[in-house]
PDB file of C-alpha atoms and ligand atoms in Angstrom:
ATOM      1  CA  MET B   1      -3.582  -4.957   6.090  1.00 78.00           C
ATOM      2  CA  PRO B   2      -4.117  -2.689   3.088  1.00 84.00           C
ATOM      3  CA  GLU B   3      -1.116  -2.993   0.789  1.00 87.00           C
ATOM      4  CA  LEU B   4      -0.037  -0.770  -2.106  1.00 91.00           C
ATOM      5  CA  PRO B   5      -2.672  -2.142  -4.551  1.00 89.00           C
ATOM      6  CA  GLU B   6      -5.536  -1.560  -2.104  1.00 88.00           C
ATOM      7  CA  VAL B   7      -4.289   1.975  -1.404  1.00 92.00           C
ATOM      8  CA  GLU B   8      -3.997   2.682  -5.133  1.00 93.00           C
ATOM      9  CA  VAL B   9      -7.532   1.356  -5.728  1.00 90.00           C
ATOM     10  CA  THR B  10      -8.854   3.494  -2.851  1.00 92.00           C
ATOM     11  CA  LYS B  11      -7.190   6.558  -4.371  1.00 95.00           C
ATOM     12  CA  ILE B  12      -8.563   5.831  -7.852  1.00 93.00           C
ATOM     13  CA  GLU B  13     -12.083   5.381  -6.467  1.00 90.00           C
ATOM     14  CA  LEU B  14     -11.919   8.604  -4.447  1.00 94.00           C
ATOM     15  CA  VAL B  15     -10.799  10.799  -7.360  1.00 96.00           C
ATOM     16  CA  PRO B  16     -14.218  11.474  -8.963  1.00 94.00           C
ATOM     17  CA  HIS B  17     -15.729  12.337  -5.570  1.00 94.00           C
ATOM     18  CA  ILE B  18     -13.051  14.698  -4.291  1.00 96.00           C
ATOM     19  CA  VAL B  19     -11.007  16.262  -7.076  1.00 97.00           C
ATOM     20  CA  GLY B  20     -12.391  19.660  -8.087  1.00 97.00           C
ATOM     21  CA  ASN B  21     -14.491  19.819  -4.931  1.00 97.00           C
ATOM     22  CA  THR B  22     -13.969  22.267  -2.100  1.00 98.00           C
ATOM     23  CA  ILE B  23     -13.388  20.936   1.408  1.00 98.00           C
ATOM     24  CA  LYS B  24     -15.813  22.683   3.756  1.00 98.00           C
ATOM     25  CA  LYS B  25     -14.821  21.246   7.096  1.00 98.00           C
ATOM     26  CA  ILE B  26     -12.583  18.706   8.792  1.00 98.00           C
ATOM     27  CA  ILE B  27     -14.372  16.930  11.629  1.00 97.00           C
ATOM     28  CA  ILE B  28     -12.244  14.961  14.049  1.00 97.00           C
ATOM     29  CA  ARG B  29     -13.999  12.643  16.505  1.00 97.00           C
ATOM     30  CA  ASP B  30     -10.945  10.875  17.864  1.00 95.00           C
ATOM     31  CA  HIS B  31      -7.486  12.330  17.281  1.00 95.00           C
ATOM     32  CA  ARG B  32      -5.665   9.300  18.709  1.00 95.00           C
ATOM     33  CA  LEU B  33      -4.348   7.625  15.562  1.00 95.00           C
ATOM     34  CA  ARG B  34      -0.760   6.455  15.133  1.00 95.00           C
ATOM     35  CA  TRP B  35       0.181  10.098  15.507  1.00 95.00           C
ATOM     36  CA  PRO B  36      -2.325  12.489  17.076  1.00 96.00           C
ATOM     37  CA  ILE B  37      -4.360  14.283  14.417  1.00 97.00           C
ATOM     38  CA  ASN B  38      -3.452  17.963  14.431  1.00 97.00           C
ATOM     39  CA  TYR B  39      -6.635  19.854  13.579  1.00 97.00           C
ATOM     40  CA  HIS B  40      -4.858  23.179  13.841  1.00 97.00           C
ATOM     41  CA  ALA B  41      -2.636  22.201  10.887  1.00 97.00           C
ATOM     42  CA  LEU B  42      -5.281  20.333   8.889  1.00 98.00           C
ATOM     43  CA  LYS B  43      -7.846  23.112   9.007  1.00 97.00           C
ATOM     44  CA  LYS B  44      -5.738  24.796   6.296  1.00 98.00           C
ATOM     45  CA  LEU B  45      -7.724  22.476   3.996  1.00 98.00           C
ATOM     46  CA  GLU B  46     -10.996  24.152   4.901  1.00 98.00           C
ATOM     47  CA  ASN B  47     -12.534  26.218   2.100  1.00 98.00           C
ATOM     48  CA  LYS B  48      -9.819  25.054  -0.274  1.00 98.00           C
ATOM     49  CA  LYS B  49     -10.309  23.209  -3.534  1.00 98.00           C
ATOM     50  CA  VAL B  50      -8.801  19.732  -4.037  1.00 98.00           C
ATOM     51  CA  ILE B  51      -6.559  19.862  -7.104  1.00 98.00           C
ATOM     52  CA  SER B  52      -5.568  16.200  -7.303  1.00 98.00           C
ATOM     53  CA  LEU B  53      -5.047  12.974  -5.400  1.00 98.00           C
ATOM     54  CA  SER B  54      -1.798  11.070  -5.631  1.00 98.00           C
ATOM     55  CA  ARG B  55      -0.079   8.226  -3.858  1.00 97.00           C
ATOM     56  CA  ARG B  56       3.397   7.833  -2.432  1.00 97.00           C
ATOM     57  CA  GLY B  57       4.101   4.403  -0.952  1.00 96.00           C
ATOM     58  CA  LYS B  58       0.995   3.628   1.055  1.00 95.00           C
ATOM     59  CA  TYR B  59       0.142   7.300   1.665  1.00 97.00           C
ATOM     60  CA  ILE B  60      -2.736   8.951  -0.169  1.00 98.00           C
ATOM     61  CA  PHE B  61      -1.964  12.611  -0.869  1.00 98.00           C
ATOM     62  CA  ILE B  62      -4.827  15.094  -0.953  1.00 98.00           C
ATOM     63  CA  ASN B  63      -3.315  17.972  -2.912  1.00 98.00           C
ATOM     64  CA  SER B  64      -5.247  21.175  -2.274  1.00 98.00           C
ATOM     65  CA  GLU B  65      -4.790  24.847  -3.098  1.00 97.00           C
ATOM     66  CA  ALA B  66      -3.298  25.285   0.383  1.00 97.00           C
ATOM     67  CA  GLY B  67      -0.954  22.309   0.305  1.00 98.00           C
ATOM     68  CA  THR B  68      -1.040  18.561   0.826  1.00 98.00           C
ATOM     69  CA  ALA B  69      -2.572  16.419   3.535  1.00 98.00           C
ATOM     70  CA  MET B  70      -1.802  12.719   3.679  1.00 98.00           C
ATOM     71  CA  ILE B  71      -3.714   9.701   4.881  1.00 98.00           C
ATOM     72  CA  HIS B  72      -2.303   6.275   5.728  1.00 97.00           C
ATOM     73  CA  LEU B  73      -4.698   3.358   6.228  1.00 93.00           C
ATOM     74  CA  GLY B  74      -2.429   1.649   8.761  1.00 92.00           C
ATOM     75  CA  MET B  75      -3.411  -1.930   9.595  1.00 89.00           C
ATOM     76  CA  SER B  76      -7.181  -1.670   9.345  1.00 88.00           C
ATOM     77  CA  GLY B  77      -8.146   1.755   7.981  1.00 92.00           C
ATOM     78  CA  SER B  78     -10.671   2.424   5.244  1.00 91.00           C
ATOM     79  CA  LEU B  79     -12.179   5.465   3.522  1.00 94.00           C
ATOM     80  CA  SER B  80     -15.774   5.741   2.376  1.00 93.00           C
ATOM     81  CA  VAL B  81     -17.695   8.429   0.520  1.00 95.00           C
ATOM     82  CA  LEU B  82     -21.060   8.932   2.247  1.00 95.00           C
ATOM     83  CA  ASP B  83     -23.921  11.395   2.491  1.00 95.00           C
ATOM     84  CA  ARG B  84     -23.200  14.144   4.976  1.00 95.00           C
ATOM     85  CA  ASN B  85     -25.977  13.113   7.361  1.00 94.00           C
ATOM     86  CA  THR B  86     -24.784   9.504   7.710  1.00 96.00           C
ATOM     87  CA  ILE B  87     -24.554   8.746  11.424  1.00 97.00           C
ATOM     88  CA  PRO B  88     -20.993   7.942  12.498  1.00 97.00           C
ATOM     89  CA  GLU B  89     -20.264   4.478  13.807  1.00 95.00           C
ATOM     90  CA  LYS B  90     -17.658   3.181  16.183  1.00 94.00           C
ATOM     91  CA  HIS B  91     -14.103   3.754  14.889  1.00 96.00           C
ATOM     92  CA  ASP B  92     -15.199   6.518  12.459  1.00 97.00           C
ATOM     93  CA  HIS B  93     -12.400   8.838  13.562  1.00 97.00           C
ATOM     94  CA  PHE B  94     -12.652  11.736  11.115  1.00 98.00           C
ATOM     95  CA  ASP B  95     -14.675  13.156   8.218  1.00 98.00           C
ATOM     96  CA  ILE B  96     -13.661  15.421   5.384  1.00 98.00           C
ATOM     97  CA  GLN B  97     -16.810  17.370   4.588  1.00 98.00           C
ATOM     98  CA  LEU B  98     -17.167  18.431   0.956  1.00 97.00           C
ATOM     99  CA  GLU B  99     -19.223  21.250  -0.528  1.00 96.00           C
ATOM    100  CA  ASN B 100     -21.292  18.717  -2.531  1.00 92.00           C
ATOM    101  CA  GLN B 101     -22.963  17.409   0.666  1.00 92.00           C
ATOM    102  CA  LYS B 102     -20.774  14.306   0.734  1.00 95.00           C
ATOM    103  CA  ILE B 103     -18.195  13.316   3.305  1.00 96.00           C
ATOM    104  CA  VAL B 104     -15.076  11.203   3.088  1.00 97.00           C
ATOM    105  CA  ARG B 105     -15.124   9.170   6.281  1.00 96.00           C
ATOM    106  CA  PHE B 106     -12.152   7.379   7.830  1.00 96.00           C
ATOM    107  CA  ASN B 107     -12.764   4.229   9.880  1.00 95.00           C
ATOM    108  CA  ASP B 108      -9.911   2.430  11.615  1.00 94.00           C
ATOM    109  CA  PRO B 109     -10.540  -0.042  14.467  1.00 93.00           C
ATOM    110  CA  ARG B 110      -6.864  -0.531  15.269  1.00 93.00           C
ATOM    111  CA  ARG B 111      -5.931   3.157  14.900  1.00 95.00           C
ATOM    112  CA  PHE B 112      -2.569   2.595  13.184  1.00 95.00           C
ATOM    113  CA  GLY B 113      -3.558   4.937  10.373  1.00 96.00           C
ATOM    114  CA  CYS B 114      -2.708   8.621  10.188  1.00 97.00           C
ATOM    115  CA  PHE B 115      -3.942  11.965   8.857  1.00 98.00           C
ATOM    116  CA  GLU B 116      -1.106  14.459   8.593  1.00 98.00           C
ATOM    117  CA  TRP B 117      -0.558  17.892   7.154  1.00 98.00           C
ATOM    118  CA  ALA B 118       2.434  17.854   4.768  1.00 98.00           C
ATOM    119  CA  GLY B 119       2.381  21.407   3.400  1.00 97.00           C
ATOM    120  CA  LYS B 120       3.608  22.558   0.015  1.00 97.00           C
ATOM    121  CA  ASN B 121       6.470  20.087  -0.286  1.00 97.00           C
ATOM    122  CA  PRO B 122       5.133  16.716   0.872  1.00 97.00           C
ATOM    123  CA  GLU B 123       8.226  14.919  -0.472  1.00 96.00           C
ATOM    124  CA  ASN B 124      10.180  16.621   2.334  1.00 97.00           C
ATOM    125  CA  HIS B 125       7.859  15.382   5.094  1.00 97.00           C
ATOM    126  CA  LYS B 126       9.634  13.189   7.631  1.00 96.00           C
ATOM    127  CA  LEU B 127       7.389  10.207   6.841  1.00 96.00           C
ATOM    128  CA  ILE B 128       8.063  10.506   3.103  1.00 97.00           C
ATOM    129  CA  SER B 129      11.589  11.826   2.554  1.00 97.00           C
ATOM    130  CA  HIS B 130      13.338   8.505   3.234  1.00 97.00           C
ATOM    131  CA  LEU B 131      11.121   6.474   0.899  1.00 98.00           C
ATOM    132  CA  GLY B 132      12.661   4.622  -2.021  1.00 98.00           C
ATOM    133  CA  LEU B 133      11.374   4.352  -5.587  1.00 98.00           C
ATOM    134  CA  GLU B 134       7.794   3.670  -6.574  1.00 98.00           C
ATOM    135  CA  PRO B 135       7.720   0.134  -8.050  1.00 98.00           C
ATOM    136  CA  LEU B 136       5.334   1.092 -10.852  1.00 97.00           C
ATOM    137  CA  GLU B 137       7.356   4.103 -12.005  1.00 97.00           C
ATOM    138  CA  LYS B 138       9.727   3.647 -14.922  1.00 97.00           C
ATOM    139  CA  GLU B 139      12.753   4.512 -12.753  1.00 98.00           C
ATOM    140  CA  PHE B 140      12.295   1.218 -10.911  1.00 98.00           C
ATOM    141  CA  THR B 141      14.217  -1.259 -13.071  1.00 98.00           C
ATOM    142  CA  GLY B 142      16.415  -4.342 -12.836  1.00 98.00           C
ATOM    143  CA  ASP B 143      19.406  -2.068 -13.380  1.00 98.00           C
ATOM    144  CA  TYR B 144      18.414  -0.074 -10.311  1.00 98.00           C
ATOM    145  CA  LEU B 145      18.037  -3.192  -8.129  1.00 98.00           C
ATOM    146  CA  TYR B 146      21.351  -4.469  -9.425  1.00 98.00           C
ATOM    147  CA  GLN B 147      23.118  -1.193  -8.588  1.00 98.00           C
ATOM    148  CA  VAL B 148      21.709  -0.840  -5.066  1.00 98.00           C
ATOM    149  CA  SER B 149      22.425  -4.474  -4.201  1.00 98.00           C
ATOM    150  CA  ARG B 150      26.134  -4.603  -5.024  1.00 97.00           C
ATOM    151  CA  ASN B 151      27.428  -4.241  -1.463  1.00 95.00           C
ATOM    152  CA  ARG B 152      24.492  -5.816   0.318  1.00 97.00           C
ATOM    153  CA  THR B 153      24.861  -9.107   2.131  1.00 97.00           C
ATOM    154  CA  THR B 154      21.175  -9.087   3.060  1.00 97.00           C
ATOM    155  CA  ALA B 155      18.791 -11.664   1.572  1.00 98.00           C
ATOM    156  CA  VAL B 156      17.106 -10.606  -1.664  1.00 98.00           C
ATOM    157  CA  LYS B 157      13.656 -10.809  -0.042  1.00 98.00           C
ATOM    158  CA  ALA B 158      14.710  -8.271   2.603  1.00 98.00           C
ATOM    159  CA  LEU B 159      16.135  -6.049  -0.157  1.00 98.00           C
ATOM    160  CA  ILE B 160      12.861  -5.790  -2.068  1.00 98.00           C
ATOM    161  CA  MET B 161      10.865  -5.299   1.150  1.00 97.00           C
ATOM    162  CA  ASN B 162      13.132  -2.437   2.246  1.00 97.00           C
ATOM    163  CA  ALA B 163      11.033   0.730   1.839  1.00 96.00           C
ATOM    164  CA  SER B 164      14.119   2.921   1.500  1.00 97.00           C
ATOM    165  CA  ILE B 165      14.923   1.006  -1.719  1.00 98.00           C
ATOM    166  CA  VAL B 166      11.452   0.373  -3.147  1.00 98.00           C
ATOM    167  CA  VAL B 167       8.099   1.055  -1.499  1.00 97.00           C
ATOM    168  CA  GLY B 168       5.006  -1.103  -1.307  1.00 92.00           C
ATOM    169  CA  VAL B 169       6.410  -4.585  -1.874  1.00 93.00           C
ATOM    170  CA  GLY B 170       4.596  -6.306   0.990  1.00 90.00           C
ATOM    171  CA  ASN B 171       5.194  -9.866   2.102  1.00 91.00           C
ATOM    172  CA  ILE B 172       2.740 -11.507  -0.319  1.00 89.00           C
ATOM    173  CA  TYR B 173       4.115  -9.577  -3.287  1.00 91.00           C
ATOM    174  CA  ALA B 174       7.728 -10.289  -2.317  1.00 95.00           C
ATOM    175  CA  ASN B 175       7.039 -14.037  -2.090  1.00 95.00           C
ATOM    176  CA  GLU B 176       5.133 -14.167  -5.349  1.00 94.00           C
ATOM    177  CA  SER B 177       7.525 -12.033  -7.391  1.00 96.00           C
ATOM    178  CA  LEU B 178      10.524 -14.101  -6.269  1.00 98.00           C
ATOM    179  CA  PHE B 179       8.691 -17.267  -7.321  1.00 97.00           C
ATOM    180  CA  MET B 180       7.794 -15.725 -10.679  1.00 97.00           C
ATOM    181  CA  SER B 181      11.457 -14.950 -11.262  1.00 98.00           C
ATOM    182  CA  GLY B 182      12.747 -18.303  -9.954  1.00 98.00           C
ATOM    183  CA  ILE B 183      14.895 -16.617  -7.313  1.00 98.00           C
ATOM    184  CA  HIS B 184      15.444 -18.236  -3.909  1.00 98.00           C
ATOM    185  CA  PRO B 185      14.326 -15.727  -1.231  1.00 98.00           C
ATOM    186  CA  LYS B 186      17.430 -16.340   0.890  1.00 98.00           C
ATOM    187  CA  ARG B 187      19.895 -15.652  -1.899  1.00 98.00           C
ATOM    188  CA  MET B 188      22.336 -12.908  -0.946  1.00 98.00           C
ATOM    189  CA  ALA B 189      21.404  -9.658  -2.718  1.00 98.00           C
ATOM    190  CA  LYS B 190      24.941  -8.884  -3.967  1.00 98.00           C
ATOM    191  CA  ASN B 191      25.338 -12.308  -5.585  1.00 98.00           C
ATOM    192  CA  ILE B 192      22.405 -11.995  -7.963  1.00 98.00           C
ATOM    193  CA  ALA B 193      23.128 -11.259 -11.620  1.00 98.00           C
ATOM    194  CA  LYS B 194      21.679  -8.296 -13.457  1.00 98.00           C
ATOM    195  CA  ASN B 195      19.451 -10.336 -15.767  1.00 98.00           C
ATOM    196  CA  ARG B 196      17.771 -11.940 -12.755  1.00 98.00           C
ATOM    197  CA  TYR B 197      17.099  -8.501 -11.236  1.00 98.00           C
ATOM    198  CA  ILE B 198      15.596  -7.429 -14.558  1.00 98.00           C
ATOM    199  CA  SER B 199      13.252 -10.401 -14.326  1.00 98.00           C
ATOM    200  CA  LEU B 200      12.487  -9.640 -10.665  1.00 98.00           C
ATOM    201  CA  SER B 201      11.647  -5.969 -11.282  1.00 98.00           C
ATOM    202  CA  LYS B 202       9.271  -7.011 -14.083  1.00 98.00           C
ATOM    203  CA  SER B 203       7.626  -9.609 -11.820  1.00 97.00           C
ATOM    204  CA  ILE B 204       7.085  -7.023  -9.074  1.00 96.00           C
ATOM    205  CA  LYS B 205       5.433  -4.620 -11.534  1.00 97.00           C
ATOM    206  CA  LYS B 206       3.349  -7.398 -13.032  1.00 94.00           C
ATOM    207  CA  ILE B 207       1.916  -8.720  -9.769  1.00 90.00           C
ATOM    208  CA  LEU B 208       1.199  -5.247  -8.354  1.00 91.00           C
ATOM    209  CA  LYS B 209      -0.549  -4.159 -11.561  1.00 92.00           C
ATOM    210  CA  LYS B 210      -2.589  -7.345 -11.656  1.00 88.00           C
ATOM    211  CA  SER B 211      -3.629  -6.884  -8.058  1.00 86.00           C
ATOM    212  CA  ILE B 212      -4.653  -3.244  -8.679  1.00 88.00           C
ATOM    213  CA  LYS B 213      -6.650  -4.388 -11.700  1.00 85.00           C
ATOM    214  CA  ASP B 214      -8.426  -7.111  -9.678  1.00 80.00           C
ATOM    215  CA  GLY B 215      -9.167  -4.686  -6.848  1.00 74.00           C
ATOM    216  CA  GLY B 216     -10.586  -2.218  -9.296  1.00 47.00           C
ATOM    217  CA  THR B 217     -12.927  -4.705 -10.903  1.00 42.00           C
ATOM    218  CA  THR B 218     -14.128  -6.569  -7.812  1.00 39.00           C
ATOM    219  CA  LEU B 219     -15.124  -3.480  -5.841  1.00 36.00           C
ATOM    220  CA  ARG B 220     -18.802  -2.821  -6.244  1.00 33.00           C
ATOM    221  CA  ASP B 221     -18.934   0.709  -4.908  1.00 36.00           C
ATOM    222  CA  PHE B 222     -16.649   3.522  -3.920  1.00 37.00           C
ATOM    223  CA  SER B 223     -16.055   2.464  -0.362  1.00 42.00           C
ATOM    224  CA  PHE B 224     -13.090   0.257   0.183  1.00 44.00           C
ATOM    225  CA  THR B 225     -13.262  -2.370   2.865  1.00 48.00           C
ATOM    226  CA  TYR B 226     -10.816  -5.148   3.334  1.00 46.00           C
ATOM    227  CA  GLN B 227     -13.169  -8.065   2.965  1.00 50.00           C
ATOM    228  CA  GLU B 228     -12.284 -11.606   3.941  1.00 49.00           C
ATOM    229  CA  GLU B 229     -13.904 -13.125   0.852  1.00 50.00           C
ATOM    230  CA  LYS B 230     -11.853 -10.867  -1.354  1.00 55.00           C
ATOM    231  CA  ILE B 231      -8.678 -12.059   0.317  1.00 54.00           C
ATOM    232  CA  GLY B 232      -9.903 -15.627  -0.238  1.00 53.00           C
ATOM    233  CA  TYR B 233     -10.428 -14.920  -3.921  1.00 56.00           C
ATOM    234  CA  PHE B 234      -6.997 -13.354  -4.227  1.00 64.00           C
ATOM    235  CA  LYS B 235      -5.380 -16.264  -2.381  1.00 65.00           C
ATOM    236  CA  GLN B 236      -6.550 -18.791  -4.960  1.00 70.00           C
ATOM    237  CA  LYS B 237      -4.370 -17.047  -7.496  1.00 81.00           C
ATOM    238  CA  LEU B 238      -1.208 -17.196  -5.412  1.00 87.00           C
ATOM    239  CA  PHE B 239       1.610 -19.597  -6.226  1.00 93.00           C
ATOM    240  CA  THR B 240       3.497 -19.699  -2.933  1.00 94.00           C
ATOM    241  CA  TYR B 241       1.980 -17.485  -0.254  1.00 90.00           C
ATOM    242  CA  ASP B 242       0.298 -19.484   2.549  1.00 88.00           C
ATOM    243  CA  ARG B 243       0.781 -22.762   0.635  1.00 92.00           C
ATOM    244  CA  GLU B 244       3.173 -24.568   2.987  1.00 95.00           C
ATOM    245  CA  ASN B 245       3.586 -28.289   2.118  1.00 97.00           C
ATOM    246  CA  LYS B 246       1.292 -27.939  -0.883  1.00 96.00           C
ATOM    247  CA  LYS B 247       2.341 -29.001  -4.347  1.00 96.00           C
ATOM    248  CA  CYS B 248       3.921 -26.356  -6.539  1.00 97.00           C
ATOM    249  CA  LYS B 249       1.598 -25.238  -9.330  1.00 96.00           C
ATOM    250  CA  GLN B 250       4.521 -25.273 -11.754  1.00 96.00           C
ATOM    251  CA  CYS B 251       6.392 -28.502 -10.951  1.00 96.00           C
ATOM    252  CA  ASP B 252       6.229 -31.627  -8.750  1.00 93.00           C
ATOM    253  CA  GLY B 253       8.027 -29.862  -5.924  1.00 95.00           C
ATOM    254  CA  THR B 254       6.640 -28.792  -2.573  1.00 97.00           C
ATOM    255  CA  ILE B 255       6.215 -25.279  -1.200  1.00 97.00           C
ATOM    256  CA  LYS B 256       8.383 -24.791   1.850  1.00 97.00           C
ATOM    257  CA  ARG B 257       7.905 -22.213   4.597  1.00 97.00           C
ATOM    258  CA  ILE B 258      10.737 -20.488   6.454  1.00 97.00           C
ATOM    259  CA  VAL B 259      10.859 -17.333   8.581  1.00 96.00           C
ATOM    260  CA  GLN B 260      12.884 -14.283   7.507  1.00 95.00           C
ATOM    261  CA  LEU B 261      12.947 -11.130   9.643  1.00 91.00           C
ATOM    262  CA  GLY B 262       9.923 -12.407  11.544  1.00 92.00           C
ATOM    263  CA  ARG B 263       7.841 -12.870   8.388  1.00 93.00           C
ATOM    264  CA  SER B 264       6.793 -16.079   6.661  1.00 94.00           C
ATOM    265  CA  THR B 265       8.570 -16.862   3.440  1.00 97.00           C
ATOM    266  CA  PHE B 266       7.165 -19.451   1.048  1.00 97.00           C
ATOM    267  CA  TYR B 267       9.078 -20.838  -1.919  1.00 98.00           C
ATOM    268  CA  CYS B 268       9.285 -23.858  -4.198  1.00 98.00           C
ATOM    269  CA  ILE B 269      12.233 -26.126  -3.481  1.00 95.00           C
ATOM    270  CA  ASN B 270      12.640 -26.882  -7.202  1.00 97.00           C
ATOM    271  CA  CYS B 271      11.679 -23.717  -9.039  1.00 97.00           C
ATOM    272  CA  GLN B 272      13.686 -21.195  -6.997  1.00 98.00           C
ATOM    273  CA  HIS B 273      17.447 -21.176  -6.679  1.00 96.00           C
TER     274      HIS B 273
HETATM  275 ZN1  LIG G   1       8.001 -25.530  -8.395  1.00 65.41          ZN
END
């Protein structure tokens, strides 16, 4: 599943192809994504110039003269920049046709992605308005995590994976950042001291930035696909995730696996408390 770093890399790679270009046509082949694609709303993009691309959580915002449209990659979505005459394949659900003879094509076998019109104030859209802070923005700090956790009896891992508090901390990143900070994933959020939250917020930023950097340098072209070998490469760098019963890379301890909220949690029995 594309996580925040993959979405950020996709956005970065799309910028030179889209920004400053005019959208000529929106072509929808299958409107049945997570929410039905509403061509009537999205055609407001037609004959409008793209001013910028931005990202909020795992949504890519296409900011045009007419307003903003947003794309979510869901579980298996990807965007590619192709020549206009490239024949569509199975699961190529929509194209954004540009005036420079290129198209931005969306492919999504599992159809959990979306393409939504968000108008002039995308922050007010119902899919966006409840979202918490961006982890890479300066507002996301240890102080913030400390403040929002004071009355929470939830486990710290659930706290940092709660999108209404901070967006984009997926399971891998939650596991790894807790390891980096030496915090046990089951520790109750309200019982963690401020200095440990400062460490945790820095770890979250660090691992997300590193992952964005890796994604940016390993991609050979401007189409993003979630390749197995890339996941394999990324996995070798992980300290806890998917390493049940393996030796900790930092001590003689063993990595243990438990389940929290239906998701696998991996942690070192010595390093995290
Ligand atoms: Zn350890």
